[in-house]
XYZ file of C-alpha atoms in Angstrom:
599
model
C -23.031 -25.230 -22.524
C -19.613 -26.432 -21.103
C -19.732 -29.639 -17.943
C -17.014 -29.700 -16.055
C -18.883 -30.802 -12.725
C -18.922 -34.691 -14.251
C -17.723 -35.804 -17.532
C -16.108 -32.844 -19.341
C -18.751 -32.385 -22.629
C -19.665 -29.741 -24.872
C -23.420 -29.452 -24.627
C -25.712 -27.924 -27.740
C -29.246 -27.367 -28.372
C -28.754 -30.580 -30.769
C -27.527 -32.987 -28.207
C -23.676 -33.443 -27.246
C -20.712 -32.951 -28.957
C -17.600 -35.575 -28.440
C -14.787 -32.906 -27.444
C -11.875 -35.079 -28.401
C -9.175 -38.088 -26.730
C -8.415 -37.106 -23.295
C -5.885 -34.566 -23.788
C -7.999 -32.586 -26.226
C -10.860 -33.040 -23.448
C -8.141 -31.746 -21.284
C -7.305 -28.539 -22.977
C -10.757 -27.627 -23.365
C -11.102 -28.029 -19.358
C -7.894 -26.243 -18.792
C -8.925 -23.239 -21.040
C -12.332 -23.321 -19.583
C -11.102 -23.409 -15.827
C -8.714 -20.424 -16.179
C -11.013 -18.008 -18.625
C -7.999 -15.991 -19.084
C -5.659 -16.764 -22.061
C -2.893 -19.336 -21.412
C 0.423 -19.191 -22.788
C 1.155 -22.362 -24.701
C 4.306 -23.243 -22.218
C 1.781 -23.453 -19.360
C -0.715 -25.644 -21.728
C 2.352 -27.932 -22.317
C 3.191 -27.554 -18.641
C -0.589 -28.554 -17.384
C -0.657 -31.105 -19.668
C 2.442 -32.996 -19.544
C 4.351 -32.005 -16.362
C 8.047 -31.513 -16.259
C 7.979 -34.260 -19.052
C 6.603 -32.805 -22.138
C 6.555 -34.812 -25.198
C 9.338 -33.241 -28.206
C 5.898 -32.621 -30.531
C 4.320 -30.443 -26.933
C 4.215 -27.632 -28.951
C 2.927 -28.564 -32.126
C 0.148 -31.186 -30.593
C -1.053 -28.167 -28.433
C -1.365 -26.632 -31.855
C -3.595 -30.010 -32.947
C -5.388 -30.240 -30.370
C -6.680 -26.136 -30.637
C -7.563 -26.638 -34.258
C -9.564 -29.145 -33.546
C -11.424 -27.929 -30.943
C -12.262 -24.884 -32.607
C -14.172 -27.334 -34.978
C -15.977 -28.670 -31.961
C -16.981 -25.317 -30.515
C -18.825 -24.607 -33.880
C -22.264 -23.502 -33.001
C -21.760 -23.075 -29.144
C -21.279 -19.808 -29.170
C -17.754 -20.104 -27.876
C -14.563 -19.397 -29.915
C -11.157 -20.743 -29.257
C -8.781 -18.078 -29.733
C -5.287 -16.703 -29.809
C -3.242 -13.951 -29.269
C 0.154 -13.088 -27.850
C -0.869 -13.617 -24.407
C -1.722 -17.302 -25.065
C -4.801 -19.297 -26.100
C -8.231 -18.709 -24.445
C -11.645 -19.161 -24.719
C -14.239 -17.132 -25.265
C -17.381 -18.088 -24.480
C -19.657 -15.412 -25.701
C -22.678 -16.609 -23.590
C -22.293 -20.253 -23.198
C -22.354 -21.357 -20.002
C -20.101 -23.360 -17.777
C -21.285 -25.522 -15.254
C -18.806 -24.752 -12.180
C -19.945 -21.057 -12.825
C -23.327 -22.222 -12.344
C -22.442 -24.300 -8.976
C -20.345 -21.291 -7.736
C -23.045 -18.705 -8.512
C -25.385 -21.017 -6.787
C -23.105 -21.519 -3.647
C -22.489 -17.849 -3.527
C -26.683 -17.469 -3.107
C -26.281 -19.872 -0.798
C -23.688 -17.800 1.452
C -25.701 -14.926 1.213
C -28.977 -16.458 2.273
C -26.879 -17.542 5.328
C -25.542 -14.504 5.740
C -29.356 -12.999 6.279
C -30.988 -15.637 8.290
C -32.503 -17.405 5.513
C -31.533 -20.887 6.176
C -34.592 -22.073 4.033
C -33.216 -20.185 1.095
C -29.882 -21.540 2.060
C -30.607 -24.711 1.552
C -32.592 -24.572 -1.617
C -29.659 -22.669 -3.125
C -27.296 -25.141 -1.670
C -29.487 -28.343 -3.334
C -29.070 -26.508 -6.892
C -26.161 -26.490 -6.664
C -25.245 -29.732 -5.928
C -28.211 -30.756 -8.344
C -25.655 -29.359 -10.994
C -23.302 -32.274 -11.072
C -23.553 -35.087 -12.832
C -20.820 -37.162 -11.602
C -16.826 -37.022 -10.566
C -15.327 -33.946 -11.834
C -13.199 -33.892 -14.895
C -14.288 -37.112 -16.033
C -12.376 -38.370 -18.856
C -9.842 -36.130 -18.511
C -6.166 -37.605 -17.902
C -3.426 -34.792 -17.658
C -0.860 -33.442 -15.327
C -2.936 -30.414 -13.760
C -6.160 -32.447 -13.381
C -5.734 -34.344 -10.519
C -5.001 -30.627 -8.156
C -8.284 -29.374 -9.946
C -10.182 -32.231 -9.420
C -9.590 -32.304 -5.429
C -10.511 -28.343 -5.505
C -13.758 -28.874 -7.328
C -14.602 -32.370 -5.256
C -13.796 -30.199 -2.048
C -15.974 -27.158 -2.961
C -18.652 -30.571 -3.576
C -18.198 -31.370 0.086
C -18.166 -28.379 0.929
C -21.836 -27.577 -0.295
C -23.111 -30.742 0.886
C -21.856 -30.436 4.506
C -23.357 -26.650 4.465
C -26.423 -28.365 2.746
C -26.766 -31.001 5.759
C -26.389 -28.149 8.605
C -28.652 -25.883 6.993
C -31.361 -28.736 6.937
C -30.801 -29.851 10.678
C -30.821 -26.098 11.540
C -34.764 -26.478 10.078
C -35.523 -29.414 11.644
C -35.154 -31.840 8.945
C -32.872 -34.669 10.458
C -35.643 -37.620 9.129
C -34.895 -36.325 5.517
C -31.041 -36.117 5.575
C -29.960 -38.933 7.982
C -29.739 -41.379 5.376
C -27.827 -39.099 3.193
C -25.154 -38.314 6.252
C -25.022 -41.539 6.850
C -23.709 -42.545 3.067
C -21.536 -39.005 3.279
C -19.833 -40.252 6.669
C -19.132 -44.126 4.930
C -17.287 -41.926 2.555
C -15.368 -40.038 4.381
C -14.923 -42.040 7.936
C -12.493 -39.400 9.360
C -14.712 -36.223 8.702
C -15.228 -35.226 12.368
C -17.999 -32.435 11.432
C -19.688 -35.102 9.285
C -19.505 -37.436 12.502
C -20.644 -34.364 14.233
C -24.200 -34.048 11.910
C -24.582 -37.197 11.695
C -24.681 -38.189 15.245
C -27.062 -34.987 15.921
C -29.573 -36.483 13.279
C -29.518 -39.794 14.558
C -29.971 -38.515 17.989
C -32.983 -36.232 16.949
C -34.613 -39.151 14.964
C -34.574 -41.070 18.306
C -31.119 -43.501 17.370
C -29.058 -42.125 20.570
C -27.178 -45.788 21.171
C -26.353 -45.284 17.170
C -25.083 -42.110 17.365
C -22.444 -43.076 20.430
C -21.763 -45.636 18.530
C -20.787 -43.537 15.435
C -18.800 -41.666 17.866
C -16.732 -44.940 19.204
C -16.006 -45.642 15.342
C -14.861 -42.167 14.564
C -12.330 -42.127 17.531
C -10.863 -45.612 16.937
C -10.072 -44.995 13.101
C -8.572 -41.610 14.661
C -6.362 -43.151 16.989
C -5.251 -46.139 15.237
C -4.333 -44.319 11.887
C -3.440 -41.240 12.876
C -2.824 -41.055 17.101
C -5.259 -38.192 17.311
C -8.411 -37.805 19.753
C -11.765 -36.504 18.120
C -11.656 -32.293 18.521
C -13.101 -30.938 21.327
C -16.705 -29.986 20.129
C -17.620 -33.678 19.169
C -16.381 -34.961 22.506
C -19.076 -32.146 23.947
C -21.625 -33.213 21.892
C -20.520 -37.022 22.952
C -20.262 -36.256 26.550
C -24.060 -34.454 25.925
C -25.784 -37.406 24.723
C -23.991 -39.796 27.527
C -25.533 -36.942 30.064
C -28.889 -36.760 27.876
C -28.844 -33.292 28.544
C -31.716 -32.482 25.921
C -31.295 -28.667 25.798
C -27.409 -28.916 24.552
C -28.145 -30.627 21.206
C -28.303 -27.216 20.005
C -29.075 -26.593 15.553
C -25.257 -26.787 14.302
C -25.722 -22.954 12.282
C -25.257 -20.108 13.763
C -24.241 -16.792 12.753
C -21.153 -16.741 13.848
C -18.536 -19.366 15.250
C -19.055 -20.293 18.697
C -15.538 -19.978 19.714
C -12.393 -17.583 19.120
C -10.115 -18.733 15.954
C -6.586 -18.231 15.093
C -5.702 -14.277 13.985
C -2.645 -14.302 12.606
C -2.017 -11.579 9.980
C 0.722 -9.236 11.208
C -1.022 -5.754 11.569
C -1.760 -3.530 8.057
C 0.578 -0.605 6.903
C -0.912 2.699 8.303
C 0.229 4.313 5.079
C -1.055 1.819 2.796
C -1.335 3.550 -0.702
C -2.520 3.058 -4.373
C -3.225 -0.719 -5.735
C -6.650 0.159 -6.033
C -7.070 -2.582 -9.413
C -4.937 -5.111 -7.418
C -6.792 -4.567 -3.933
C -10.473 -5.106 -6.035
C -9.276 -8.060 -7.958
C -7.553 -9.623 -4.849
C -10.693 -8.964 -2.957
C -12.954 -10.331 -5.811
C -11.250 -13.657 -5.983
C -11.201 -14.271 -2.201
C -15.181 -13.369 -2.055
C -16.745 -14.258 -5.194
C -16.044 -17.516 -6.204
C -18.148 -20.056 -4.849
C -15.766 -23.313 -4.671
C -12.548 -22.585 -2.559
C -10.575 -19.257 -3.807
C -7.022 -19.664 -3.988
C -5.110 -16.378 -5.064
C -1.455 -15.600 -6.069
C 0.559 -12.794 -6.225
C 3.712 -12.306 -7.241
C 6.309 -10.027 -8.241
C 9.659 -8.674 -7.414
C 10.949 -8.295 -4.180
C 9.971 -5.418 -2.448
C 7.438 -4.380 -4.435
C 5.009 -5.087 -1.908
C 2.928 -8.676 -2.008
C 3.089 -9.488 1.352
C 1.682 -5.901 2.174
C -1.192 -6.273 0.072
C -1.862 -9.707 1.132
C -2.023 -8.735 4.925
C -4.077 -5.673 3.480
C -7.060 -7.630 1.883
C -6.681 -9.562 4.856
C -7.422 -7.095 6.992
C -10.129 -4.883 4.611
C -12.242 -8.840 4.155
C -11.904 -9.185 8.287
C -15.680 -10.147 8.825
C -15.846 -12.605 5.961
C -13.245 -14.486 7.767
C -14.908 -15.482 11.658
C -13.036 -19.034 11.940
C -10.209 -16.938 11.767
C -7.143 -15.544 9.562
C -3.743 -17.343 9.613
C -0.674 -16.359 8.554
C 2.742 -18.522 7.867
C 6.124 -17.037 6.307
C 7.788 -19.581 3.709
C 11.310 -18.292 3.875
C 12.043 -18.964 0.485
C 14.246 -15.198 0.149
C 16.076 -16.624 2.989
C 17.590 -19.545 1.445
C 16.110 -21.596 4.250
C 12.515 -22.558 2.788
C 10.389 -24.237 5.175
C 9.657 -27.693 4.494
C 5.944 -28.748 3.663
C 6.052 -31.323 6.835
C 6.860 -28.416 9.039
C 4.816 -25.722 7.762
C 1.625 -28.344 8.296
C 2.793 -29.146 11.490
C 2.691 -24.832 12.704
C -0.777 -24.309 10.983
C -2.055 -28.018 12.552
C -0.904 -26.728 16.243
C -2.473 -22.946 15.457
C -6.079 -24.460 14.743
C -5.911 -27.548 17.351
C -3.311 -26.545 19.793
C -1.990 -29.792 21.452
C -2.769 -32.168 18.550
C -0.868 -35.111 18.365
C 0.338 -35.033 14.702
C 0.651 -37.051 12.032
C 3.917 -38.645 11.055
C 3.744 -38.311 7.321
C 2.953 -35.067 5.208
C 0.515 -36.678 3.056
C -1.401 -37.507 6.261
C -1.089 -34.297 7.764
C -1.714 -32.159 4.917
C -5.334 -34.471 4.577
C -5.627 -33.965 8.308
C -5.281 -30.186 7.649
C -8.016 -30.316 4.745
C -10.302 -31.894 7.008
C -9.915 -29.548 10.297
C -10.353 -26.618 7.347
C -12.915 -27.395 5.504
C -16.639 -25.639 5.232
C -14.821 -22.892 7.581
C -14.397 -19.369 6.284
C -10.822 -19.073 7.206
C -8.475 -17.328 5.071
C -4.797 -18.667 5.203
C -1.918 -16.742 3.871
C 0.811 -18.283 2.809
C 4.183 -15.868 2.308
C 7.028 -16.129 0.371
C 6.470 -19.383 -1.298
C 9.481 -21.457 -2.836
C 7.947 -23.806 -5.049
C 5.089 -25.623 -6.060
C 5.451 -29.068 -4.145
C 6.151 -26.474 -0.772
C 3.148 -24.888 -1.204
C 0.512 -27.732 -2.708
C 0.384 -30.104 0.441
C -0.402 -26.641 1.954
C -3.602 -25.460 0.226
C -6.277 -25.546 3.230
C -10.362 -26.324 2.451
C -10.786 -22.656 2.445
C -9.767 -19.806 1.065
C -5.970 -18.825 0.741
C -3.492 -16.002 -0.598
C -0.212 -17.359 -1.579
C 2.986 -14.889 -2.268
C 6.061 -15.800 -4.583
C 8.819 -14.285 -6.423
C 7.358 -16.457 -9.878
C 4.516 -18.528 -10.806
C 4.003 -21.676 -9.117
C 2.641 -23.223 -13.064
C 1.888 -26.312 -11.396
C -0.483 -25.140 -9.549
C -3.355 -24.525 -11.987
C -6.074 -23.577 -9.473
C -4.468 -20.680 -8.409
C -5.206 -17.153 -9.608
C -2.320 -15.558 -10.119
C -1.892 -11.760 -10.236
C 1.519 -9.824 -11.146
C 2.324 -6.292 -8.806
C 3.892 -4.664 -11.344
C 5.351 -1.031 -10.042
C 3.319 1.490 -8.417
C 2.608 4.887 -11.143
C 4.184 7.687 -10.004
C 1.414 9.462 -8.624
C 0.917 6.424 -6.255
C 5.192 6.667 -5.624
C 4.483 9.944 -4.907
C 1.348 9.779 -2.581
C 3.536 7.202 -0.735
C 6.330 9.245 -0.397
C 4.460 11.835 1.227
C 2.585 9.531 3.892
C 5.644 8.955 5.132
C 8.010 11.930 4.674
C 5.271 13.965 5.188
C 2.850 16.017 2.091
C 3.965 19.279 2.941
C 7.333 18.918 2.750
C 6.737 16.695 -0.770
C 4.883 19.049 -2.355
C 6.818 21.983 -1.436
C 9.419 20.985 -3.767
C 7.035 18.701 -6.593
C 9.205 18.401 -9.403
C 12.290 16.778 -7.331
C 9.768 14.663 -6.061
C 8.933 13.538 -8.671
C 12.389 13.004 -10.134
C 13.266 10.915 -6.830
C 9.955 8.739 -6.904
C 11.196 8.105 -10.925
C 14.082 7.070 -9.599
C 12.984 4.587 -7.468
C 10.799 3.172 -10.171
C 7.530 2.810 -8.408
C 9.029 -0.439 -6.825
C 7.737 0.033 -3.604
C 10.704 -0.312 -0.776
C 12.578 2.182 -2.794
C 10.355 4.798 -2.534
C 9.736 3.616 0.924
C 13.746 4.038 1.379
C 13.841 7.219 0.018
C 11.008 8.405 2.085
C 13.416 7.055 4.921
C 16.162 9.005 4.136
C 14.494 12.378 3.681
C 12.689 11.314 7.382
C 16.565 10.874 8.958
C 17.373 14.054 7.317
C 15.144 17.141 7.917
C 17.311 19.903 6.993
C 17.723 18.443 4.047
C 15.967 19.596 0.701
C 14.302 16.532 -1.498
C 16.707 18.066 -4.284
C 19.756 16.886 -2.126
C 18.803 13.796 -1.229
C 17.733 13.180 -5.039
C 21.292 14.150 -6.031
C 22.684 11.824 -3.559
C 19.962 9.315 -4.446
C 21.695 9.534 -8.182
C 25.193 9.348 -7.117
C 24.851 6.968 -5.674
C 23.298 4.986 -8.818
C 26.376 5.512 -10.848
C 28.969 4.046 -8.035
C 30.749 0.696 -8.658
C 29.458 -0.329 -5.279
C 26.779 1.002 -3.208
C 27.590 2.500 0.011
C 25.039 3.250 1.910
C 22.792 0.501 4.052
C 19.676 1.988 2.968
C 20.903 1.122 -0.967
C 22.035 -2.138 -0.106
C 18.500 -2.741 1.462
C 17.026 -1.902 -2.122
C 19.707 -3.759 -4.233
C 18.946 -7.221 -2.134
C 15.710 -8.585 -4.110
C 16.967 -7.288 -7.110
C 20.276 -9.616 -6.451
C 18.187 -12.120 -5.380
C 16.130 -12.531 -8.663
C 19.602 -12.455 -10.485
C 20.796 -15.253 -8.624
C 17.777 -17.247 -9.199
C 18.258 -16.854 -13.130
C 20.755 -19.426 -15.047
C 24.072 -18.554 -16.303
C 22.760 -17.428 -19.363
C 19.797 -15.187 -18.915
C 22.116 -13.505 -15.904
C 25.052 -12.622 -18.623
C 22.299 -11.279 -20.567
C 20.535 -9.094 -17.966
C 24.292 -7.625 -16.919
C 25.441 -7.006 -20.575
C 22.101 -5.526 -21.757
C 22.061 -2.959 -19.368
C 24.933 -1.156 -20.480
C 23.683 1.323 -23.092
C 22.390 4.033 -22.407
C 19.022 3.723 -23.124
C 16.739 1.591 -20.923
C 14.543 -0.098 -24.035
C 16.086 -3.026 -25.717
C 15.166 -4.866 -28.244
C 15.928 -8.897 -29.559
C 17.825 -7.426 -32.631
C 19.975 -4.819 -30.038
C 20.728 -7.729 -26.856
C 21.596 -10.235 -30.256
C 24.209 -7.623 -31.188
C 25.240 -7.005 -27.619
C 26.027 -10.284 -26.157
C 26.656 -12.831 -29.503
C 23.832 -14.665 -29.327
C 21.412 -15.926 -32.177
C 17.983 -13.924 -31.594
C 15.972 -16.993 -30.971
C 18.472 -17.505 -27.997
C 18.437 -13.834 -27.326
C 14.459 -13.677 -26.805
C 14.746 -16.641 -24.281
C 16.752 -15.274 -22.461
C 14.803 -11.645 -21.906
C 11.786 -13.711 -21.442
C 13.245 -15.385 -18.789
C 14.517 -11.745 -17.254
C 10.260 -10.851 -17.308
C 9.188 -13.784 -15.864
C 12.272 -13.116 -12.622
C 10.489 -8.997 -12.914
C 13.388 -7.785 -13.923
C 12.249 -6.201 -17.002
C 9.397 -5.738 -18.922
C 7.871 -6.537 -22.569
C 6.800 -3.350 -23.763
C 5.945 -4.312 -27.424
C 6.793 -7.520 -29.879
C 10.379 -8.091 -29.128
C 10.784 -4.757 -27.079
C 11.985 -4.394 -23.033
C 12.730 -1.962 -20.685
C 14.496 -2.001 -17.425
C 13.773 0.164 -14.839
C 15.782 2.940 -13.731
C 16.932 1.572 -10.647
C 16.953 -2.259 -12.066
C 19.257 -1.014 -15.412
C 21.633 1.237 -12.741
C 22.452 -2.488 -10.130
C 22.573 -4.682 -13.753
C 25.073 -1.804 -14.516
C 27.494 -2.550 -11.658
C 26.908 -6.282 -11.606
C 28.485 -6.186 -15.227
C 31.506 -4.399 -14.560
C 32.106 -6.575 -11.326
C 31.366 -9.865 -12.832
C 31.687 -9.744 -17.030
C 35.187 -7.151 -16.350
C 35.946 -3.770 -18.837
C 36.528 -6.103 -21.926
C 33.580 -7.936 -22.059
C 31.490 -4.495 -21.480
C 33.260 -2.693 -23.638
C 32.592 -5.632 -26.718
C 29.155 -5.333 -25.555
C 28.723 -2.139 -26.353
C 30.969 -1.961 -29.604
C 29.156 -3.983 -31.625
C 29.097 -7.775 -32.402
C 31.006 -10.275 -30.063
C 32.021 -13.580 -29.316
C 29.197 -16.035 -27.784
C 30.348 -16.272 -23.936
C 27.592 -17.827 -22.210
C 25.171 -20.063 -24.317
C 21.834 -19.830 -22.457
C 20.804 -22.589 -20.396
């Protein structure tokens, strides 16, 4: 048995076991927390920051061998492969699984009118911690953790309190929303309980006067008014009107919410694995799910994020929102103004806070216990997007990982399989006219190597040209693949993410992406790209690791890549525009000259 919920220990049928100094402890939380293996640049990354130690690598090392010595007898085995270290736990149990498992009851008993069996599932799980989360563990990831886990507390707790007032039981929890309210003196749904407890218990004149409190901190700190249901239960009370005070659960919200989420696809197709795990994150985890996708441009996050937004509708009443980043534009949004748009959506007319710290805790509070999904498009970077991160559940897109932001789960969209290319291709060209010529269907959808807006391009052009066979506009697909310089708009359209994940790569990695591509083949290995471009392997791997992680290749084996079709063709014409006929042609001789060392 694994706590995380409290001080992080290792728990055996022979009492505790000491997992290590506070970085050890922290490992053993990190590995725990993800359940998926973790390459040992994002251990290094979670631990340390931007400011790793020289010995990162090797004390990662130290610290895994020595907690494989602590998991002795649990059950559990630290282990690892090429995709990183992980643990598996074989059975042992974790307590956040427990408190999510418990919370996820709890949501279902609500769901079904069972607001006795809510709140017995609700006290388990909050009967499961033992104290602050992560306790004793210092390290650079922790503190974002911590905050998720301590929210998914309050979370529980508030549910917990509005579950018992909806049975009548303000006597039993008044005390206990009185001590949650001294700890959190800004939480206007806390207020909200509270006040309806005190009233019901007979304590009217201390209820109004938890209201006067509330509003002064508001306006003195932050220049806000309390929201407009706790002035209605305020302006109740003052009335006495009896028959207002009304139980605070209902089935659904009393009042429309924000919709935000630009309308699906009508031809949405395939992603069946990436549509199930999406939707499994955002439904089954009991704290607060944040998902991540990411991939190359075009290939179709935001479509599947407004998807799943659309399919998980009715989990969602408080609403669905919906803000664009801009980072492909060059003009990323700032975090102060992004809070400000999703503040005005959910409390239109607030008077916001001047700082971003105070607005994105403003925006924490106004979210939290709400089933509201937020998705947040086109992310630039990690500090963007983590002031950002609601009290509820949240989809955020990027071109890359955002590694320092451990509680996300992140999912890759790699390219759609041909059958899906060609399934999309006919939705929108039309399946008769597809499968009336299948093979040079097929040969176009290859072509466009399942990266979504191709195929959606190509789909396009055979759409603008109806006399037209899908063997002609293949062959003009392909000529237009071996030109210097694209011509047409619709090929420009498909070359721009592609150019924008070379631009984002340093000087290095690009030389390598351009030179690489020149054979003939599309598979490369460290030993071939070595040859190619001068560079010592080590150097050489680095560098195609860095082309994965910008989706512009991919591994295919231990020190083996591929580009795709349409990726290898633009890396083709970027090298004789930018690298010039010697350099390619000493790329493909044979041995040459170091040019670019990689950054």
């Amino acid at each position: 048995m694994f706590t995380l919920l409290g001080p992080v220990r290792v728990v055996t049928d022979a009492g505790d076991v000491a997992p290590g100094p506070p970085q050890q402890r922290a490992l053993l939380a990190l590995l725990l927390l993800r359940n998926t293996p973790v390459p040992i640049d994002d251990v290094v990354g979670a631990l340390w920051g931007d400011s790793p130690p020289a010995s990162a690598h090797g004390t990662v090392r130290t610290y895994a061998a020595r907690l494989r010595q602590v998991l002795a007898g649990t059950g559990a085995e630290l282990r690892r492969s090429a995709s990183g270290y992980h643990i598996a736990r074989n059975g042992a149990g974790v307590d956040a699984d427990d408190f999510d498992r418990l919370v996820g009851a709890a949501r279902e008993a609500r769901r079904s009118g069972d607001l006795a069996g809510t709140a017995s599932a609700l006290r388990a799980a909050l009967d499961v911690w033992s104290g602050p989360a992560l306790g004793g563990v210092r390290a650079e990831f922790a503190a974002a953790q911590r905050t998720r886990l301590e929210e998914s507390r309050h979370t529980a707790r508030e549910q917990l309190f509005e579950a018992e007032l909806a049975l009548g039981r303000h006597e039993a929890v008044r005390a206990d929303l009185g001590a949650a309210v001294a700890d959190r003196p800004w939480d206007e749904r806390l207020t909200e309980l509270w006040m309806t407890a005190l009233h019901r218990s007979g304590q009217t004149v201390e209820a109004l006067e938890a209201f006067r409190r509330l509003r002064t901190a508001l306006s003195d700190h932050l220049g806000l008014e309390p929201g407009s249901e706790l002035q209605r239960l305020h302006q109740r009370l003052l009335r006495g009107d009896e028959s207002a005070v009304v139980p605070p659960v209902s089935a659904e919200p009393a009042a429309a919410r924000p919709v935000q989420i630009p309308p699906d696809v009508r031809d949405f197709t395939g992603r069946r694995a990436a549509v199930d795990r999406l939707c499994r994150i955002l439904t089954e985890d009991g704290g607060i799910p944040v998902a991540g996708l990411t991939g190359l441009g075009g290939s179709g996050k935001t479509t599947l994020a407004v998807h799943v937004a659309h399919v998980l509708s009715d989990l969602f009443p408080y609403g669905r929102m919906y803000l664009d980043l801009r980072a492909r534009t060059g003009g990323a949004v700032t975090a102060y103004d992004a809070l400000g748009s999703l503040l005005r959506s959910i409390r239109p007319g607030l008077a916001l806070p001047g700082t971003t710290a105070e607005r994105s805790a403003l925006w924490r509070t106004l979210t939290a216990g709400r089933d509201m999904l937020v998705v947040l498009d086109d992310a630039d970077s990690s500090e963007q997007v983590e002031p950002l991160l609601p009290a509820c559940a949240v989809v955020v897109t990027a071109s890359r990982r955002l590694l320092e932001l451990p509680a996300v789960a992140w999912q890759r969209l790699g390219p759609l399989s041909d059958e899906e290319s060609l399934r999309l291709l006919g939705e929108i060209a039309g399946h008769r006219r597809v499968g009336a010529e299948p093979e040079a269907a097929r040969e176009l959808v290859a072509a466009c190597s399942g990266h979504a807006l191709s195929v959606r391009v190509a789909a396009a052009r055979l759409l603008d040209r109806p006399l037209w066979s899908v063997r002609q506009i293949m062959a003009q697909l392909a000529d237009d693949l071996r030109q210097p310089v694209v011509m047409h708009e619709d090929c420009k359209i498909v070359d721009e993410p592609i150019r924008r994940a070379e631009a984002s790569l340093p000087a290095g990695p690009a030389q390598v992406f351009r030179l690489a591509a020149l054979a003939a083949s599309p598979v490369r290995t460290v030993a071939e790209v070595s040859t190619m471009t001068g560079l010592p392997r080590a150097e050489a791997r680095a560098a195609l690791e860095d082309l994965v992680d910008a989706h512009l290749i991919e591994a295919v084996d231990v020190d083996t890549y591929r580009y795709a079709v349409l990726i290898q063709a633009f890396a083709r014409r970027r090298a004789e525009q930018v690298e010039g006929p010697d350099r390619c042609r000493a790329a493909l001789a044979g041995p040459g000259r170091r040019l670019v060392a990689v950054a």
